PDB file of N, CA and C in Angstrom:
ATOM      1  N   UNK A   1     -20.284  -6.827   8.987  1.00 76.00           N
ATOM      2  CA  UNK A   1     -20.057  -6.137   7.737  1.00 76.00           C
ATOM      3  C   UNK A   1     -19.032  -6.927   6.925  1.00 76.00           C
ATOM      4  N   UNK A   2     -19.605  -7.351   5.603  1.00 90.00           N
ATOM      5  CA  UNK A   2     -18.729  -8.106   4.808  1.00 90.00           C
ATOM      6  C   UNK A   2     -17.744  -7.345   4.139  1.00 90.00           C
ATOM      7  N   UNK A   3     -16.387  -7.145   3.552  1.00 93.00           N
ATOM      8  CA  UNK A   3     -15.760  -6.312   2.592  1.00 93.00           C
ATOM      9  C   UNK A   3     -15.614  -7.218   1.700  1.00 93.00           C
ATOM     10  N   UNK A   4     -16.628  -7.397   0.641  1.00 92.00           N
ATOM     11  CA  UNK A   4     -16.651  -7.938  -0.344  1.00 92.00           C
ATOM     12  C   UNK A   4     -16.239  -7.139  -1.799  1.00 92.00           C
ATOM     13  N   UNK A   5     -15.728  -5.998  -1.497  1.00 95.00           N
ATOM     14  CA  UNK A   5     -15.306  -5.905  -2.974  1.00 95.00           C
ATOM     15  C   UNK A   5     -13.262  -5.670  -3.077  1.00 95.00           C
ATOM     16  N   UNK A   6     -12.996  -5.282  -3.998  1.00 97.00           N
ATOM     17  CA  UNK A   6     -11.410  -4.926  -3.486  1.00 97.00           C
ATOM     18  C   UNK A   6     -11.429  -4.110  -4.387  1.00 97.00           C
ATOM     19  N   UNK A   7     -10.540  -2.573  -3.723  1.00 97.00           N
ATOM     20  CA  UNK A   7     -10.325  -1.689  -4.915  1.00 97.00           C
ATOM     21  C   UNK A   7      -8.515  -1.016  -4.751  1.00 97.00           C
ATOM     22  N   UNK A   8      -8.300  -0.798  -5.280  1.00 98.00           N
ATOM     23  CA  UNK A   8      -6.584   0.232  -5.085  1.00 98.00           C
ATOM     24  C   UNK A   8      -6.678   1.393  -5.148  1.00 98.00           C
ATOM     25  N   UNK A   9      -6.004   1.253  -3.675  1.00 98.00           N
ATOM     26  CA  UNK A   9      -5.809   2.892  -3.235  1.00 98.00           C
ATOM     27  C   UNK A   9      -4.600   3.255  -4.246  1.00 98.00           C
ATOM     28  N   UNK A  10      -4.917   4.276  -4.643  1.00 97.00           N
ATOM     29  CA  UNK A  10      -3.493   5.019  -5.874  1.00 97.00           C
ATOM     30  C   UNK A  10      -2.701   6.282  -4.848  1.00 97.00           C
ATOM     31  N   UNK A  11      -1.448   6.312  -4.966  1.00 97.00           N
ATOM     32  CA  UNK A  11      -0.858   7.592  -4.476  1.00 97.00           C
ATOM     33  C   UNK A  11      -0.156   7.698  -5.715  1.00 97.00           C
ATOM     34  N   UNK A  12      -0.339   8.852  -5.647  1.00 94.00           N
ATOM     35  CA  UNK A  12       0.206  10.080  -6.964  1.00 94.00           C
ATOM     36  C   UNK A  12       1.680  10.845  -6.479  1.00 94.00           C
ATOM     37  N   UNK A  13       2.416  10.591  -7.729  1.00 94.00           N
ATOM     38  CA  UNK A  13       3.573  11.489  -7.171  1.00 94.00           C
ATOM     39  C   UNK A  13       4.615  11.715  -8.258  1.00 94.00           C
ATOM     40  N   UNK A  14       4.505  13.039  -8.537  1.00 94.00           N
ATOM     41  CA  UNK A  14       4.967  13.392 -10.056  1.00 94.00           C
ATOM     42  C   UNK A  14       6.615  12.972 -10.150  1.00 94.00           C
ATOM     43  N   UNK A  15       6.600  13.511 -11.656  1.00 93.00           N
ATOM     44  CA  UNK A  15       8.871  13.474 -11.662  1.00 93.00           C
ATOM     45  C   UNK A  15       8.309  13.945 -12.954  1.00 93.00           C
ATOM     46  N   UNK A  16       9.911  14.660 -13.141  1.00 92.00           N
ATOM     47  CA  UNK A  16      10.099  15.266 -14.509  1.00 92.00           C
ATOM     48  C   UNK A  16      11.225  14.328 -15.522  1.00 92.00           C
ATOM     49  N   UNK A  17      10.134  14.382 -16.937  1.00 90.00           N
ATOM     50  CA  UNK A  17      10.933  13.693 -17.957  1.00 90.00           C
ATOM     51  C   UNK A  17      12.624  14.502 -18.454  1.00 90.00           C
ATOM     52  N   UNK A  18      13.053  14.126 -19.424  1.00 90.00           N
ATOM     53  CA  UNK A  18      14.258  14.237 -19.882  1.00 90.00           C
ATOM     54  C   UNK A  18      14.181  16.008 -20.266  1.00 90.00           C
ATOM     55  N   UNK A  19      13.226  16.447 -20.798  1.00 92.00           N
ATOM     56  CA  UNK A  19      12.662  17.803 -21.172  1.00 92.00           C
ATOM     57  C   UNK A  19      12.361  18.776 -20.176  1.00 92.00           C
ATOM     58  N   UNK A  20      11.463  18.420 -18.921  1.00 89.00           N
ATOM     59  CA  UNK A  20      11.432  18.798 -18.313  1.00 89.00           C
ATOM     60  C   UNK A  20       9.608  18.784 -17.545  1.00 89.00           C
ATOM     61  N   UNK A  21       9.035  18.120 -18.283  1.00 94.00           N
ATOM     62  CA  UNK A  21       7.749  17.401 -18.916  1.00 94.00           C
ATOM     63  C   UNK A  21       7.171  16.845 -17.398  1.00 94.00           C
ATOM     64  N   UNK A  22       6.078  17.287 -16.434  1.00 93.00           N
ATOM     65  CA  UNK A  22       5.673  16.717 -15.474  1.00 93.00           C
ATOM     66  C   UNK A  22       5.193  15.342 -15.872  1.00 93.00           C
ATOM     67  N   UNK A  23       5.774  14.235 -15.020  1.00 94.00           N
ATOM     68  CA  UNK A  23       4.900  13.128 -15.043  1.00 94.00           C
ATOM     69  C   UNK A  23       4.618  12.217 -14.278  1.00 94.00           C
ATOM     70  N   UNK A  24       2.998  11.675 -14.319  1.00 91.00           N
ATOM     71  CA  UNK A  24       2.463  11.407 -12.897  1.00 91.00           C
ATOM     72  C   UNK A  24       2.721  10.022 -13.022  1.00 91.00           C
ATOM     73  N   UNK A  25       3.308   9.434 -11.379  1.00 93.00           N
ATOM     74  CA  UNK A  25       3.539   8.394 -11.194  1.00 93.00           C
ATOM     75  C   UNK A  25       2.355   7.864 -10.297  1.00 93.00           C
ATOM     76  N   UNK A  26       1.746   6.740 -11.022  1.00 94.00           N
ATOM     77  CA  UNK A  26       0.872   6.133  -9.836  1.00 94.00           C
ATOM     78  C   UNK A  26       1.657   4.733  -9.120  1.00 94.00           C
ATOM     79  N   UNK A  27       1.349   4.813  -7.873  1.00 96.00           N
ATOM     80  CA  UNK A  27       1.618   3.528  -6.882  1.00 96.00           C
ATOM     81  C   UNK A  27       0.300   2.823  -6.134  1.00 96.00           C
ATOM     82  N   UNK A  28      -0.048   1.711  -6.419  1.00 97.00           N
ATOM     83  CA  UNK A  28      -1.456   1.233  -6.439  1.00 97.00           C
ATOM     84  C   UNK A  28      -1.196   0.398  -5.162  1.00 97.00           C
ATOM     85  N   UNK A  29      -2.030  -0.160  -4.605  1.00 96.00           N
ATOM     86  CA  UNK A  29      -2.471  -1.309  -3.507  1.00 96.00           C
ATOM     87  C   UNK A  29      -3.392  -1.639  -3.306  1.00 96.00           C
ATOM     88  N   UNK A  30      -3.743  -2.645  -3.431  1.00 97.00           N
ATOM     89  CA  UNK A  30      -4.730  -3.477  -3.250  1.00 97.00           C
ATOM     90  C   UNK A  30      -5.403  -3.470  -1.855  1.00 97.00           C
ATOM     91  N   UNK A  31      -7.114  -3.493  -1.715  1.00 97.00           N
ATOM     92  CA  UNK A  31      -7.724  -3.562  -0.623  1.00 97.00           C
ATOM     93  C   UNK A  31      -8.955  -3.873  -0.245  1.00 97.00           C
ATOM     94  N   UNK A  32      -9.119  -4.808   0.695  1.00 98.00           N
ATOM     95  CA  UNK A  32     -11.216  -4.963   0.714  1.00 98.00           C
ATOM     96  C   UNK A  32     -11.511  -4.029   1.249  1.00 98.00           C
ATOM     97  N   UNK A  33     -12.797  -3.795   0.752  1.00 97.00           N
ATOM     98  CA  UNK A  33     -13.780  -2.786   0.837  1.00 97.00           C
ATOM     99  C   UNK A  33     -15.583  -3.189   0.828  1.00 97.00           C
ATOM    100  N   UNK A  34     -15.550  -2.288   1.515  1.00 97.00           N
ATOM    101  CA  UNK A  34     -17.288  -2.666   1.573  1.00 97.00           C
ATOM    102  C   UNK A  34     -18.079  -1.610   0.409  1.00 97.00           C
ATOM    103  N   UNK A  35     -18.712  -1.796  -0.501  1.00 95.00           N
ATOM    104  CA  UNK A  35     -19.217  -0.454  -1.135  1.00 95.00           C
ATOM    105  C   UNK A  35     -20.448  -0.285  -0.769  1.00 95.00           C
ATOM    106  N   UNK A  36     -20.671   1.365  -0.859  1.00 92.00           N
ATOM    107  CA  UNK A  36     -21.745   1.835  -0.378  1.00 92.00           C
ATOM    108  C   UNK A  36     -22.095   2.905  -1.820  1.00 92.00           C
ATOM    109  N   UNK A  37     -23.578   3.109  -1.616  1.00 81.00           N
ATOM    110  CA  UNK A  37     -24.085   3.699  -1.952  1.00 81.00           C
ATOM    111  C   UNK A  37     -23.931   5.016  -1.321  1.00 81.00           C
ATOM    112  N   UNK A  38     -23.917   6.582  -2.118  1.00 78.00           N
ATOM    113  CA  UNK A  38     -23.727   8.037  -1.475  1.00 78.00           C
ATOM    114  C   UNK A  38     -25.815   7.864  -0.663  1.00 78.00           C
ATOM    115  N   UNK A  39     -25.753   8.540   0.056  1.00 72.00           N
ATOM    116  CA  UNK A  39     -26.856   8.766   0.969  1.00 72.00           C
ATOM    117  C   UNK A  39     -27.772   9.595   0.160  1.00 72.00           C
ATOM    118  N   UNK A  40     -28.755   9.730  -0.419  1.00 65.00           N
ATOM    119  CA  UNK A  40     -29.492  10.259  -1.150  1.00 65.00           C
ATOM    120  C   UNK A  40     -29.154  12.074  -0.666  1.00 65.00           C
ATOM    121  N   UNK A  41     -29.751  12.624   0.644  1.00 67.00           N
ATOM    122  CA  UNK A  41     -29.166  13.792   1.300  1.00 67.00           C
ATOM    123  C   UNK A  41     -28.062  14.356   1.101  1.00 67.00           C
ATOM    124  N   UNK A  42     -26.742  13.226   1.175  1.00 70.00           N
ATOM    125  CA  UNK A  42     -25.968  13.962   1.448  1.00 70.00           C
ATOM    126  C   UNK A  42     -25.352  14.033  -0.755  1.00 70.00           C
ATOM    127  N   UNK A  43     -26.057  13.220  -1.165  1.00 64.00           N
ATOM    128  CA  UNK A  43     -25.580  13.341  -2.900  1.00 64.00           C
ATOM    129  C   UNK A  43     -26.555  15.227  -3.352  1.00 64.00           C
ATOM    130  N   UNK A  44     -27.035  15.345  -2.648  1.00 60.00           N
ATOM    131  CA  UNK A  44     -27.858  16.465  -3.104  1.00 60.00           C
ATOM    132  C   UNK A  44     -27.361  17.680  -2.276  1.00 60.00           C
ATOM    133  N   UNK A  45     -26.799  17.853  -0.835  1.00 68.00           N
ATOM    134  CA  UNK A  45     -26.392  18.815  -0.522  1.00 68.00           C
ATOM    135  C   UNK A  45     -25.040  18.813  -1.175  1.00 68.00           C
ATOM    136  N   UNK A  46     -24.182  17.981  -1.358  1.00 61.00           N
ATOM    137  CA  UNK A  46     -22.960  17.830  -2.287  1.00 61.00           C
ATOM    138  C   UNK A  46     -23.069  19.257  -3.515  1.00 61.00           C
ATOM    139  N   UNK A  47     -24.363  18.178  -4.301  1.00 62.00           N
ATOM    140  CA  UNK A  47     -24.799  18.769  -5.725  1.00 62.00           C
ATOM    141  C   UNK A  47     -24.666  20.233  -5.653  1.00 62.00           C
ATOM    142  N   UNK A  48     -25.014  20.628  -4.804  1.00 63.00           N
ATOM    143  CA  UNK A  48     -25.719  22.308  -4.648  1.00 63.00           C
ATOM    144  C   UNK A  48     -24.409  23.098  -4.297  1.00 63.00           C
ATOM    145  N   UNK A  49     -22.951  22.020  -4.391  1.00 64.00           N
ATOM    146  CA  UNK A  49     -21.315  22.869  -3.867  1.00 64.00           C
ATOM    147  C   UNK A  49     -20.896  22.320  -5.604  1.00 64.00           C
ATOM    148  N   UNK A  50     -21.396  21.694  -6.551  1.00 66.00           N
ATOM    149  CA  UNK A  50     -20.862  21.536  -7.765  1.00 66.00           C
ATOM    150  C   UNK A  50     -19.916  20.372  -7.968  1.00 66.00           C
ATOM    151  N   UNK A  51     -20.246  19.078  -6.521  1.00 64.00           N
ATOM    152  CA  UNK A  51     -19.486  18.096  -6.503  1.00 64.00           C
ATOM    153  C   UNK A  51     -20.745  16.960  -6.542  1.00 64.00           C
ATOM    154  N   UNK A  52     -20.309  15.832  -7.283  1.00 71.00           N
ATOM    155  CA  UNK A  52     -21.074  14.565  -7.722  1.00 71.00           C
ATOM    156  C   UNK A  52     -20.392  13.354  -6.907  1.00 71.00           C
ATOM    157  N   UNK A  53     -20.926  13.378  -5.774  1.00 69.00           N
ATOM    158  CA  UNK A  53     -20.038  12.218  -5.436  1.00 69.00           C
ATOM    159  C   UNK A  53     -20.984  10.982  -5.711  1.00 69.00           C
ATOM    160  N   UNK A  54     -20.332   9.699  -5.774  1.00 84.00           N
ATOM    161  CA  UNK A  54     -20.700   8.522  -6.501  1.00 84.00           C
ATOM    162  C   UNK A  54     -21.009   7.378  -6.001  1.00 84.00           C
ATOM    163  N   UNK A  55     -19.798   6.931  -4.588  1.00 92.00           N
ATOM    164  CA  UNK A  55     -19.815   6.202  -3.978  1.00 92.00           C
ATOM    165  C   UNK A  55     -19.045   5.952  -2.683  1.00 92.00           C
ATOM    166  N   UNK A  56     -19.522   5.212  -1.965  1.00 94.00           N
ATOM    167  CA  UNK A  56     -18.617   5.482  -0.767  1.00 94.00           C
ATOM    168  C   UNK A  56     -18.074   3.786  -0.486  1.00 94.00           C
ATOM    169  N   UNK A  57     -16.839   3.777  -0.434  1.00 96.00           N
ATOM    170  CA  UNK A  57     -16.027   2.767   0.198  1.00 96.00           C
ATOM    171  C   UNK A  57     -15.738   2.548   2.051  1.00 96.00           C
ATOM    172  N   UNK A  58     -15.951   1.570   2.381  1.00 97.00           N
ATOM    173  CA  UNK A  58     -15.641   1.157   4.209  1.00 97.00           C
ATOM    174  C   UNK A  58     -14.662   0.625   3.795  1.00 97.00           C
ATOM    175  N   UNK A  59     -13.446   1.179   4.386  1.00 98.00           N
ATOM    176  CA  UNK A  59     -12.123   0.023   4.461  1.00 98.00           C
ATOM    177  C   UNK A  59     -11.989   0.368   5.857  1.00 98.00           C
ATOM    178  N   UNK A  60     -10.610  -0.939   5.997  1.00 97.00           N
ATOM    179  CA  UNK A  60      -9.668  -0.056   7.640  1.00 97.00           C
ATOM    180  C   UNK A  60      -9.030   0.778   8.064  1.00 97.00           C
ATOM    181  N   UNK A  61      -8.900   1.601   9.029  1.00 97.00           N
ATOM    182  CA  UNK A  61      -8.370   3.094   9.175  1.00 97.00           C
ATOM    183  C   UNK A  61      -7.118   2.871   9.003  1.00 97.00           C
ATOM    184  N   UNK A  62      -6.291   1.385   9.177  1.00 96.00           N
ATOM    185  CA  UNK A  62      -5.279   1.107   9.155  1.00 96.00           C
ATOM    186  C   UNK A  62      -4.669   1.296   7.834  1.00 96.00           C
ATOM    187  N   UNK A  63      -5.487   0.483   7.098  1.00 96.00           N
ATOM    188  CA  UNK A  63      -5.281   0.586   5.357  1.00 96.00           C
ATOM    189  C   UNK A  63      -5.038   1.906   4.782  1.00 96.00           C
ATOM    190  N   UNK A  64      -5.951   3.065   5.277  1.00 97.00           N
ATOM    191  CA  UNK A  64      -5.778   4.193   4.513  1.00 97.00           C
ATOM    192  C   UNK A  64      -4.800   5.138   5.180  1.00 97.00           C
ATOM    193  N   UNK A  65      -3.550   5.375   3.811  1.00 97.00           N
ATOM    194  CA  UNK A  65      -2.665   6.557   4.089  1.00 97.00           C
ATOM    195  C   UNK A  65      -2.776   7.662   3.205  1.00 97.00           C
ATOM    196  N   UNK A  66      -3.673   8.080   3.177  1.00 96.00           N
ATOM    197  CA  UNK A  66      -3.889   9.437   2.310  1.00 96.00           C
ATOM    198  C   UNK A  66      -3.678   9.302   1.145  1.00 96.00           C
ATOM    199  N   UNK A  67      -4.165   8.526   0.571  1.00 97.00           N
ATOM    200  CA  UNK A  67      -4.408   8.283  -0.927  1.00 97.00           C
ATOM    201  C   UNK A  67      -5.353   9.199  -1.453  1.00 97.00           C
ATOM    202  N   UNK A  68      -5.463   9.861  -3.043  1.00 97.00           N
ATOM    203  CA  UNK A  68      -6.151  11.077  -3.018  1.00 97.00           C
ATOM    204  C   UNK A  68      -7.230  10.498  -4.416  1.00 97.00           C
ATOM    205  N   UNK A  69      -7.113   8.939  -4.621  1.00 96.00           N
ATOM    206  CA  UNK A  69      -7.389   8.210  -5.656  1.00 96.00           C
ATOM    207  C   UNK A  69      -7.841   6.733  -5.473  1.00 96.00           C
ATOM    208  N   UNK A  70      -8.643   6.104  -6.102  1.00 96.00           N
ATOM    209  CA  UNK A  70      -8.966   5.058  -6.184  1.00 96.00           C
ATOM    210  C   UNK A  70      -9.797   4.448  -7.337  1.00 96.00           C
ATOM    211  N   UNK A  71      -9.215   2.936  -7.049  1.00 96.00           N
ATOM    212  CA  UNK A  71      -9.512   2.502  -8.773  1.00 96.00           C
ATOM    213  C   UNK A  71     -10.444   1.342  -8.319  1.00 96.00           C
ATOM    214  N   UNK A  72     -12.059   1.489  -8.645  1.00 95.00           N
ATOM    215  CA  UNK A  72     -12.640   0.098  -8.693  1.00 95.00           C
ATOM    216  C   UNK A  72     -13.648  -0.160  -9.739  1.00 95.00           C
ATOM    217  N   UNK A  73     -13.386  -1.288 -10.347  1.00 94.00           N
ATOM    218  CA  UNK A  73     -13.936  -1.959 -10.795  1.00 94.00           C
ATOM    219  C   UNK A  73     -13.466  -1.801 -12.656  1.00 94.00           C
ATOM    220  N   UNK A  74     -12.224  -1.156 -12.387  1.00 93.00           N
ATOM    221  CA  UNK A  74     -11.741  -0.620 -13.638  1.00 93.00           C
ATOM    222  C   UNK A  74     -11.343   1.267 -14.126  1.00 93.00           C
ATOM    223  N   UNK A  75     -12.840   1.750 -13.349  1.00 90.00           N
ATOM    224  CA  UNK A  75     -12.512   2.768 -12.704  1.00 90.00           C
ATOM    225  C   UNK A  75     -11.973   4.208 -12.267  1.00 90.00           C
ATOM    226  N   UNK A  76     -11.562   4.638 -12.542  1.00 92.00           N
ATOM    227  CA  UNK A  76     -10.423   5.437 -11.351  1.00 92.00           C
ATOM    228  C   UNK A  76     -11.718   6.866 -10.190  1.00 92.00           C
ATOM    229  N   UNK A  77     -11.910   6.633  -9.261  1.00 92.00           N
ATOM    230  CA  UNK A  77     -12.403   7.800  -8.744  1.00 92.00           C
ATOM    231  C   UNK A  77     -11.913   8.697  -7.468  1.00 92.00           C
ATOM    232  N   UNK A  78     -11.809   9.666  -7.534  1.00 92.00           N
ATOM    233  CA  UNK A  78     -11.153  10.715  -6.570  1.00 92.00           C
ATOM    234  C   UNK A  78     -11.953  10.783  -4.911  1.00 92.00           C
ATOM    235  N   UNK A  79     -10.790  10.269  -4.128  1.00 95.00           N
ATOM    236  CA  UNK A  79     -11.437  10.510  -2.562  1.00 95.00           C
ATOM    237  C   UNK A  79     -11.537  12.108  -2.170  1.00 95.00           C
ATOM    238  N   UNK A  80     -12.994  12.564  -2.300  1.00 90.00           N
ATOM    239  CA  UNK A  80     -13.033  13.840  -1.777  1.00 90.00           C
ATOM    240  C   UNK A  80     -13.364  13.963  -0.149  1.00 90.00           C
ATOM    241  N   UNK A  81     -13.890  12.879   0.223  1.00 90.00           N
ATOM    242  CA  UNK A  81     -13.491  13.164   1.770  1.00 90.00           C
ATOM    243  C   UNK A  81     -13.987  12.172   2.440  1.00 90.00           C
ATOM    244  N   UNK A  82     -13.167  12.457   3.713  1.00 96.00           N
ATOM    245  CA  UNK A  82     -12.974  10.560   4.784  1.00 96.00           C
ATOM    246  C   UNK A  82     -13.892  11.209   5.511  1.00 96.00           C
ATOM    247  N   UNK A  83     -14.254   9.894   6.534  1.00 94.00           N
ATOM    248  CA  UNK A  83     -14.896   9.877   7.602  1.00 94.00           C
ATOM    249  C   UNK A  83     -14.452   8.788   8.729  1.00 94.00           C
ATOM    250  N   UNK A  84     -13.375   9.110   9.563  1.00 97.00           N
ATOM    251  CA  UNK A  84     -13.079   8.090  10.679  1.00 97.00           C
ATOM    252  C   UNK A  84     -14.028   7.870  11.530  1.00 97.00           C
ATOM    253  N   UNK A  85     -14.509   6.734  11.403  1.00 96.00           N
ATOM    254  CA  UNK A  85     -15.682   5.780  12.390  1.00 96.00           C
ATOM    255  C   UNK A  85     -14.644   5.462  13.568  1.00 96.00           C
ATOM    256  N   UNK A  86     -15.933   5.203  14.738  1.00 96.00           N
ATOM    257  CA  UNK A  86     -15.311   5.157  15.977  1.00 96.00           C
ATOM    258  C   UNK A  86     -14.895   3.232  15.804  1.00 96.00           C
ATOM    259  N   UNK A  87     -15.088   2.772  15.059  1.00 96.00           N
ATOM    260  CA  UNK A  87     -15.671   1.210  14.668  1.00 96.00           C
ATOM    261  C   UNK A  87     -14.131   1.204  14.157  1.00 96.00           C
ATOM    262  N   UNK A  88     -12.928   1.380  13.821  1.00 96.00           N
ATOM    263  CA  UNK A  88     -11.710   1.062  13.482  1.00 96.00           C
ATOM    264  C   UNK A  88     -11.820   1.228  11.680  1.00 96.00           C
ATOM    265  N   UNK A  89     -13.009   1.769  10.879  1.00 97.00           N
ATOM    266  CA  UNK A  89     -13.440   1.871   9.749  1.00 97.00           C
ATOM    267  C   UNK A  89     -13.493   3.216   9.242  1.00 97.00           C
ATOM    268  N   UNK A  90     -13.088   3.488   8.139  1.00 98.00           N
ATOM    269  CA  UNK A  90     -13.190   4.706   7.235  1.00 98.00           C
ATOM    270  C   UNK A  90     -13.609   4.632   6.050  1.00 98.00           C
ATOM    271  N   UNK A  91     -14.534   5.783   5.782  1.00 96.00           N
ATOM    272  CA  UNK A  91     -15.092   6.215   4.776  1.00 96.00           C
ATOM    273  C   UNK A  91     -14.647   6.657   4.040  1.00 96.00           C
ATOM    274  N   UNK A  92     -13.934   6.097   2.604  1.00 96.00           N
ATOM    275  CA  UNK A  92     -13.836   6.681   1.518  1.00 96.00           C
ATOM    276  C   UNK A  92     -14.802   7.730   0.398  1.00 96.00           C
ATOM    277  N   UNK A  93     -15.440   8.613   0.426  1.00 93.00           N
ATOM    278  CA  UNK A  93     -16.398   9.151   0.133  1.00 93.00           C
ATOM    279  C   UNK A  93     -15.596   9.572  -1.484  1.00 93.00           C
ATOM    280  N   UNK A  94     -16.263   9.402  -2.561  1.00 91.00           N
ATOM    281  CA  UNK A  94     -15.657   9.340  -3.614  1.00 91.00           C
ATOM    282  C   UNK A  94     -16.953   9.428  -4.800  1.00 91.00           C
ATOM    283  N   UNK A  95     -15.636  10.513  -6.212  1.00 89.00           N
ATOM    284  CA  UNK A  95     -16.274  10.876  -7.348  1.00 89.00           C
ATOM    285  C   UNK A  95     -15.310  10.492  -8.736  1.00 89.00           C
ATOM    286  N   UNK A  96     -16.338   9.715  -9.132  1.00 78.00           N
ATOM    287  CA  UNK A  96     -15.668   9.488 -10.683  1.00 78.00           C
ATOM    288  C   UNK A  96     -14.920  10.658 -11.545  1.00 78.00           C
ATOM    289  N   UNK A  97     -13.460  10.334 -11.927  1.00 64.00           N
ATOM    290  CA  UNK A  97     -12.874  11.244 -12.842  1.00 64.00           C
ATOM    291  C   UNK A  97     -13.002  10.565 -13.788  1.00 64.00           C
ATOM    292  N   UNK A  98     -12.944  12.141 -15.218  1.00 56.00           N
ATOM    293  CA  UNK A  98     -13.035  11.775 -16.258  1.00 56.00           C
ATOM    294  C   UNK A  98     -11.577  11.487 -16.713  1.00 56.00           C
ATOM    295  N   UNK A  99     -10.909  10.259 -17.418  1.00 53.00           N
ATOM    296  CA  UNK A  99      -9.250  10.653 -17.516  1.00 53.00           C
ATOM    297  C   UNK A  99      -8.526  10.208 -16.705  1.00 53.00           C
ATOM    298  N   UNK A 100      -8.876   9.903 -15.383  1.00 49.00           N
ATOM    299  CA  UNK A 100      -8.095   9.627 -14.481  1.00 49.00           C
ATOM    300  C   UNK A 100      -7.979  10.794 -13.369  1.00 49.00           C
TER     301      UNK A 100
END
């Protein structure tokens, strides 16, 4: 398995301005990834809970610390849920936000 693409994992983590004004801090990192296509099945039982997922990323289990975000190819899309492979690999399972 090649990881031919690279995307950044984002962690989110607010602070308040001078006012009192929430504001979101992103912290990015860089990472290869393999991209996948969502499984035709599982994009349609998704559909039928009111979630669109888009694409799925293989990185290393090592790489991922609970990042709730990711940015590829310009990007930004939301990890709605992992899958730890017995293979030292995880599934980023992921849906495009609008906005970020």
């Amino acid at each position: 398995m090649r990881f031919d693409s690279i995307v950044d994992l984002i962690e989110v983590n607010y602070n308040q301005d001078e006012i009192g004004n929430s504001i979101e801090i992103l912290k990015k990192r860089s990472t290869f990834a393999k991209k996948q296509s969502v499984k035709q099945s599982e994009y349609y039982q998704a559909a039928s809970l009111g979630l669109k997922p888009e694409l799925v990323f293989i990185i290393w289990t090592q790489e991922y610390q609970g990042e709730p975000k990711l940015e590829f190819a310009g990007k930004i899309y939301a990890i709605n849920r992992t899958y730890e492979r017995p293979d030292e690999k995880i599934e980023l399972h992921c849906e495009a936000r609008i906005g970020g």
